[in-house]
């Protein structure tokens, strides 16, 4: 295992899920203040800033100016939903290279206030975006693409709608203990199957929530982390990849998790069996099953059975997962929910998760997720964290 040079010593998830009276700039600033307060640091300590395309004007320069930061390093990498998992790794690399010592990472969005759908309406594409086989001709939307992904997995492996629903059940089992979760009611498989099909075979409850809000993280060098007095959460390993649509000749049941996960595990010197808690991006229930398989937590084609056995439920299963309720129940702001995956992993490693879902003596955690849309240009990032 490599000796880590970077530590997460500040984490904050904005409590709002609906902010019609706040701007995106304000949400970013409030998240920044929350994470820095958690770390016992101030804006004057920050010399590295990291933010993706949710920044106003889609550039971190706007927020750096708004926060009046004095920087030695700036990173605006945008990989969609996994951007903030990636940016933690980039911050760790910048710290290891001596480019900065205190990296602030902020994310915020207002998709709920803007009336964004769960993926059943086409999104306007930039006029200069190159066409993919699905863009202009088919006018694709996100939910039906993941419906096709689920259909393919069912055809190949016999996965059932009830098994998909078990992912939502696990998320809701955890969300009932989260006072900030958008959906706090615990649901059953029958509830999910009765929620109505929106993109065959996906039901409404197979889809993530849409929320306003955001989150922030502070990544520092070891000297600064020790000075804060906060529990030390080390960045042990990371991996990222991109997966093109290959002109339509692609495997819809294969995610980038196989590549990003193997890179992260190799760098950390760990195996899937060493992970005690997993934050895995859950934009749709089928994506959780695919990533569990690709990350090596179960064999290919066995993800449905794995979740149906209750393995994702804290205190019950082999792999406690998304103990905040995840994107399916808790929070999914601006299609960049990877930040919440890292935040809950930090909580678990610090022993600060809700007592009903806290993993005892959690030493190793994973945060992993996709960006953009599987089948139409797809990125993936994985991050392994450890308690010092």
XYZ file of N, CA and C in Angstrom, residues 2 13 45 75 134 155 160 164 171-172 199-200 208-209 216 237 256 260-261 263-264 298 301 303 318 335 344 382:
84
model
N 0.561 2.207 -0.843
C 1.360 3.405 -0.935
C 1.137 4.318 0.261
N -22.047 18.437 3.399
C -23.156 18.265 2.465
C -24.225 19.293 2.791
N -6.519 29.965 3.897
C -5.623 28.806 3.859
C -5.616 28.116 2.498
N -8.248 23.606 -11.059
C -8.616 22.456 -11.891
C -10.115 22.499 -12.141
N -27.028 8.466 -31.706
C -28.330 8.563 -31.059
C -28.862 9.991 -30.998
N -31.758 -9.981 -20.265
C -31.677 -10.975 -21.334
C -30.462 -11.872 -21.157
N -33.991 -9.705 -12.696
C -35.424 -9.422 -12.627
C -35.678 -7.997 -12.121
N -33.764 -5.478 -9.236
C -33.483 -4.044 -9.361
C -34.103 -3.295 -8.187
N -31.458 1.447 -0.329
C -31.273 2.894 -0.207
C -32.285 3.488 0.773
N -33.530 3.057 0.673
C -34.564 3.616 1.548
C -34.401 3.144 2.990
N -39.614 3.682 -18.260
C -38.745 3.292 -19.372
C -38.497 1.803 -19.207
N -39.364 1.021 -19.787
C -39.383 -0.429 -19.609
C -37.971 -1.029 -19.636
N -33.117 7.973 -9.766
C -32.654 8.830 -8.680
C -33.593 10.012 -8.476
N -33.464 10.643 -7.320
C -34.211 11.857 -7.039
C -33.541 13.026 -7.759
N -19.041 19.949 -0.409
C -17.660 20.395 -0.567
C -16.733 19.511 0.248
N -5.951 5.343 -3.127
C -5.869 4.922 -4.522
C -6.967 5.549 -5.339
N -17.305 1.576 -17.034
C -15.896 1.888 -16.845
C -15.369 1.501 -15.484
N -11.522 1.717 -13.881
C -11.195 2.666 -12.809
C -11.011 1.942 -11.478
N -11.834 0.928 -11.239
C -11.716 0.184 -9.991
C -10.407 -0.567 -9.883
N -7.589 0.100 -11.310
C -6.506 1.059 -11.110
C -6.449 1.519 -9.657
N -7.621 1.810 -9.080
C -7.664 2.288 -7.700
C -7.218 1.205 -6.722
N -18.945 -8.931 -6.897
C -19.614 -10.192 -7.238
C -19.277 -10.496 -8.695
N -22.988 -10.940 -13.930
C -24.287 -11.579 -14.050
C -24.921 -11.928 -12.719
N -25.000 -9.746 -10.029
C -25.299 -8.541 -9.268
C -26.730 -8.508 -8.754
N -23.044 -7.974 3.372
C -21.591 -8.061 3.279
C -20.953 -6.754 2.848
N -26.717 16.469 -11.414
C -26.117 15.341 -12.128
C -24.627 15.175 -11.858
N -20.063 10.764 2.195
C -20.540 9.692 3.074
C -19.430 8.690 3.383
N -13.011 5.952 -9.676
C -13.052 5.221 -8.410
C -11.993 5.785 -7.478
